Coordinates of C-alpha atoms in Angstrom, one line a residue:
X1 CA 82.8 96.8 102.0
X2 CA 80.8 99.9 100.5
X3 CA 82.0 101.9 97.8
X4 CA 81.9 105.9 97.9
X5 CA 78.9 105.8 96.4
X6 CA 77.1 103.8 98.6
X7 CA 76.7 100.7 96.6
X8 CA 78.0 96.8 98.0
X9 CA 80.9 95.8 97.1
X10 CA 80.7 92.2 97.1
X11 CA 82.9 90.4 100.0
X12 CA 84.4 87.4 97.8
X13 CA 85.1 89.1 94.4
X14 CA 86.4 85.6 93.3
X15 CA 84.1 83.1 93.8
X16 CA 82.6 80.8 91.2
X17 CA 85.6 82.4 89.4
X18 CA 88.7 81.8 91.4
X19 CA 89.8 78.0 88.9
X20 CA 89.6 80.8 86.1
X21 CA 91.4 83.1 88.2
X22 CA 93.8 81.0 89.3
X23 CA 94.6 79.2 86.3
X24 CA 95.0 82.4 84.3
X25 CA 97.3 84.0 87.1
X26 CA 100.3 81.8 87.2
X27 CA 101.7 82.4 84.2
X28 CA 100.3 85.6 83.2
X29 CA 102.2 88.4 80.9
X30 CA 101.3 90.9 83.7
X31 CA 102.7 88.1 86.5
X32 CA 105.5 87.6 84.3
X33 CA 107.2 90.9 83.5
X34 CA 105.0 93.5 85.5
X35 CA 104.0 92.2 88.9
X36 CA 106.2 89.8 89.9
X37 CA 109.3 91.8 88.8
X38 CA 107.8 94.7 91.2
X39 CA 107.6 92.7 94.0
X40 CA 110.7 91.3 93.4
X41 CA 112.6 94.9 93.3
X42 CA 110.1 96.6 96.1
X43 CA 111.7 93.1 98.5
X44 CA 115.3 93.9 97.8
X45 CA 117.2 93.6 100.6
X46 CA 115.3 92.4 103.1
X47 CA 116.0 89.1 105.3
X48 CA 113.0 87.3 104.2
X49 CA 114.3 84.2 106.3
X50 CA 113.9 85.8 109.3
X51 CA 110.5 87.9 108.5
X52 CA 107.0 87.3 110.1
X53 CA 105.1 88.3 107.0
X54 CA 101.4 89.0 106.0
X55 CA 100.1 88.0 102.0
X56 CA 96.9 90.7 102.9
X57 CA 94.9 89.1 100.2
X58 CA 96.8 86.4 99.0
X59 CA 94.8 84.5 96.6
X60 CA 95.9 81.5 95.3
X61 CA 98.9 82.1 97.1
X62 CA 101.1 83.3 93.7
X63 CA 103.1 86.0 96.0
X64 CA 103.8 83.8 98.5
X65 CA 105.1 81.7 95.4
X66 CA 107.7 84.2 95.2
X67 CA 108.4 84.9 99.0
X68 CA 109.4 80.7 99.4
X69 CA 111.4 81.3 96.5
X70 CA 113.3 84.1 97.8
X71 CA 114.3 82.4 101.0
X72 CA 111.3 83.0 103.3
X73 CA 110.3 80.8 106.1
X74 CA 106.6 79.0 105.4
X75 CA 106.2 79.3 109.6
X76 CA 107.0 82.8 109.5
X77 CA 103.5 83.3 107.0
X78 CA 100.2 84.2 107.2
X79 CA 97.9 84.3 104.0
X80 CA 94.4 86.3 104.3
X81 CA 92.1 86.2 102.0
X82 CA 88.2 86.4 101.5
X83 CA 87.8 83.8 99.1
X84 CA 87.8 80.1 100.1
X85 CA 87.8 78.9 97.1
X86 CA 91.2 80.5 96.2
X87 CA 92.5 79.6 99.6
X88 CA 91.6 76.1 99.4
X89 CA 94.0 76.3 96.0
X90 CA 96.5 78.5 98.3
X91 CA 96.5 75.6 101.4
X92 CA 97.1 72.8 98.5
X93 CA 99.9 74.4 97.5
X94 CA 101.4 75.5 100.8
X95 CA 100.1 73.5 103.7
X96 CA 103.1 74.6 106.0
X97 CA 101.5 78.0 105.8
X98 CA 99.3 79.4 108.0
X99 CA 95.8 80.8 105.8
X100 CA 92.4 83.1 107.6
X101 CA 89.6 83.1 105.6
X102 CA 88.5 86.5 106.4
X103 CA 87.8 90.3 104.7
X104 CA 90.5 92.3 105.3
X105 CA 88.4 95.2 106.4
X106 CA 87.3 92.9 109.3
X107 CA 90.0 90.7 110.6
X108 CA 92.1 91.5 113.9
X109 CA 95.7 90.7 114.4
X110 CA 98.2 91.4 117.0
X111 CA 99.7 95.2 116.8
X112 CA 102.9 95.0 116.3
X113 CA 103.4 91.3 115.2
X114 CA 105.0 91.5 111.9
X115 CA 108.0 92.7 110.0
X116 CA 106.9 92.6 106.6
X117 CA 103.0 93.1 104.7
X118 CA 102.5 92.5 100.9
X119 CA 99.4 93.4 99.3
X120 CA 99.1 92.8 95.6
X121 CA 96.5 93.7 93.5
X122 CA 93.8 94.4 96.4
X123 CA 94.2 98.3 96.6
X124 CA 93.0 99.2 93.7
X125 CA 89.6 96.8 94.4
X126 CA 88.8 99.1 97.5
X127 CA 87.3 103.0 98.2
X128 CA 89.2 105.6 99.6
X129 CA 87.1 104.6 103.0
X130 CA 88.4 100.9 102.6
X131 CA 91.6 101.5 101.7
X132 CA 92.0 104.2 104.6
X133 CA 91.0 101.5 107.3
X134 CA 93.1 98.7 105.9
X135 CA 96.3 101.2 105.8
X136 CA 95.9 101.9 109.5
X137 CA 95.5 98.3 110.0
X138 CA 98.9 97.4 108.5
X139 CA 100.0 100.1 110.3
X140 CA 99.1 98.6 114.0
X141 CA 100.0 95.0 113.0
X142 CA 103.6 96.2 112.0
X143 CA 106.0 96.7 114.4
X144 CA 108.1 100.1 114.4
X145 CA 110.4 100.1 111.0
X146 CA 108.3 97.1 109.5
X147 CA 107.8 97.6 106.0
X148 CA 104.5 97.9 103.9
X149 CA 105.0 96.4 99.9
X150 CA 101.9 96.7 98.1
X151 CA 101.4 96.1 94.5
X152 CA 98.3 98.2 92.5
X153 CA 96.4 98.7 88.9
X154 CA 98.3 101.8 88.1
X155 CA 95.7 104.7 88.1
X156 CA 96.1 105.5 84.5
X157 CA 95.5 101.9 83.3
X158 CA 92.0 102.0 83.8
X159 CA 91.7 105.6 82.6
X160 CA 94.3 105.5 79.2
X161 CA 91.1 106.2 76.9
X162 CA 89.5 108.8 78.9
X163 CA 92.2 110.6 81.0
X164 CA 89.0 113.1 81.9
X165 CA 88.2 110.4 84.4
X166 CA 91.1 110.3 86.1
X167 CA 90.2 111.5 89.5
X168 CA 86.7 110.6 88.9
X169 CA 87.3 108.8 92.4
X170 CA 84.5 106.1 91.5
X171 CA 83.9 101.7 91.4
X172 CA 83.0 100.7 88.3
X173 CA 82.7 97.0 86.9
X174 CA 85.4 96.2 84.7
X175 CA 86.0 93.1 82.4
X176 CA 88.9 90.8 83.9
X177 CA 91.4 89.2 81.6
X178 CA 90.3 85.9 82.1
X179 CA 86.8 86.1 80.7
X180 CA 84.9 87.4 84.0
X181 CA 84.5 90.8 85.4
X182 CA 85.3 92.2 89.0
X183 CA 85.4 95.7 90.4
X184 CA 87.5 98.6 90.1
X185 CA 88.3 101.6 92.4
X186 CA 89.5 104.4 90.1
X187 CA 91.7 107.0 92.6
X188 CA 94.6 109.8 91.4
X189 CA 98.3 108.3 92.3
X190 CA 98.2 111.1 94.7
X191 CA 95.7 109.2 96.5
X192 CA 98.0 106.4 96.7
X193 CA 100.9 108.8 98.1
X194 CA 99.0 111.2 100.7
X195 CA 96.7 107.8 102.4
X196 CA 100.1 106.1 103.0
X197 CA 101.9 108.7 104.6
X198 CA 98.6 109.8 106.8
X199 CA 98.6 106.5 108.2
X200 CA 101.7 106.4 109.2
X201 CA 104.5 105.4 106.6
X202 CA 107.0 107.0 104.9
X203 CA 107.5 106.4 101.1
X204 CA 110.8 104.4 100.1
X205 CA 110.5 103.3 96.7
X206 CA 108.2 104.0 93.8
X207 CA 108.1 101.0 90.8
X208 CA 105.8 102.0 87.7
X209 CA 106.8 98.7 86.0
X210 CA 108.0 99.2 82.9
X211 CA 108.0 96.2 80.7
X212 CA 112.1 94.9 80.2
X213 CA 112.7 94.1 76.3
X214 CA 112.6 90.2 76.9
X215 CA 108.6 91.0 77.4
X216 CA 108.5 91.6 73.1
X217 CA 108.9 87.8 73.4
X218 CA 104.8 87.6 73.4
X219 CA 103.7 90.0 71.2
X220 CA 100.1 90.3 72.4
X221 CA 101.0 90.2 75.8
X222 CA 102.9 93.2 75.4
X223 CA 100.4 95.2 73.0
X224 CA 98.1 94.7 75.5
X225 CA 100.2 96.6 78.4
X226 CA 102.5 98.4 76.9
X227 CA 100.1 100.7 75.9
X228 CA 100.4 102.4 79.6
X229 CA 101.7 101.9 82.9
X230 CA 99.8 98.6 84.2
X231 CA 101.2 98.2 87.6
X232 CA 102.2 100.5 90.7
X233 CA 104.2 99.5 93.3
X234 CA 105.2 100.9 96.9
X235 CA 107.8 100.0 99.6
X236 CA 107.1 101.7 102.8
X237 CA 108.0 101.6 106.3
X238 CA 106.2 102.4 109.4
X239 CA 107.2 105.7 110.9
X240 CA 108.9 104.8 114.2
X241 CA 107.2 106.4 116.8
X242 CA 109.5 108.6 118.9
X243 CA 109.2 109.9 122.5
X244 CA 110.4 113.5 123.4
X245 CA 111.7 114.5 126.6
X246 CA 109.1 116.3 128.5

């Protein structure tokens, strides 16, 4: 994928990184009392059992973690990612599961195919150009009323020093958390907001993760990201497309 400045993004942003990764994620403050708890709150509701659900870049398969937890069926998965290194870790974990090895910007599923995408922490990776084309590609692979829940670095998080830079709309190279650095797409939350609803979904539920109290339990896990909102999350459904009478 390019960035908005023209310079290559790299297709596996994990690899020779992904054990660090991986290791690191599982039982991450951020995991812990940020992430998960969003996803958690944006699924609420839903009949997971029943649900043909996409992990659109699923990692090590942490989310889908979660999903199995909460009742859904291992058939009814499909993990995408474009590392195969965190896959393999993803297919060990889950081999009922059904994993593509492939960049989101490039693979091709069935319109209309599934009830349910998740997308955590790949948004905020991607330019506005990227992130257009993979919105109207959840779009077409939901089917009418199938919900969109995608998990982001919250666009101040990046910025909290230098709020100037806020809509400085720009990838930078960012230090990861884990000892490694990856890329960053700095966009407004407006961003966010207006690329969703263009491409077809209407906005049910905003999460900013705020950190509960039981998070004071690790003091430098929370003075690390308590600082600022860390994490944005968004439950959306797909606008059901309606036929007038001519």
């Amino acid at each position: 994928m390019a960035s908005a400045s023209g310079e290559s993004e790299p297709k596996d942003l994990y690899k020779d990184q992904a054990k660090l990764f991986a290791d690191f994620i599982e039982n991450s403050f951020s995991w812990t009392y940020i992430e998960g708890p969003i996803l958690d709150r944006c699924l609420t509701g839903l009949p997971l059992n029943t649900l043909r659900i996409v992990d659109a870049g699923c990692g090590s398969g942490r989310s889908i973690d979660l999903l199995l937890t909460r009742g859904a069926s291992p058939g009814n998965i499909l993990g995408v990612d474009s590392s195969a290194e965190l896959l393999e870790i993803a297919r060990t974990k889950h081999p009922e599961v059904k994993f593509e090895h492939q960049d989101l910007t490039e693979i091709s599923l069935p319109e209309g195919s599934f009830d349910l995408i998740i997308c955590s922490l790949v948004l905020n990776h991607v330019d506005n150009d990227a992130l257009e084309i993979l919105l109207k590609k959840f779009h077409s692979w939901l089917i009418d009323g199938g919900m969109l829940v995608y998990v982001t670095g919250h666009p101040v998080r990046m910025v909290r020093a230098d709020l100037s830079s806020y809509f400085s709309r720009k990838l930078t190279i960012v230090d990861t958390p884990w000892g490694t650095k990856t890329t960053y797409f700095q966009r407004p939350l407006a961003d966010y907001f207006n690329r969703t609803v263009a491409a077809g979904f209407d906005i049910l539920y905003m999460d900013e993760g705020e950190i509960p109290e039981e998070g004071k339990s690790d003091p430098d896990g929370y003075a690390r990201y308590s600082v600022s909102p860390a994490r944005l999350g968004i439950r959306a459904i797909k606008r059901q497309h309606i036929e007038y009478p001519q």
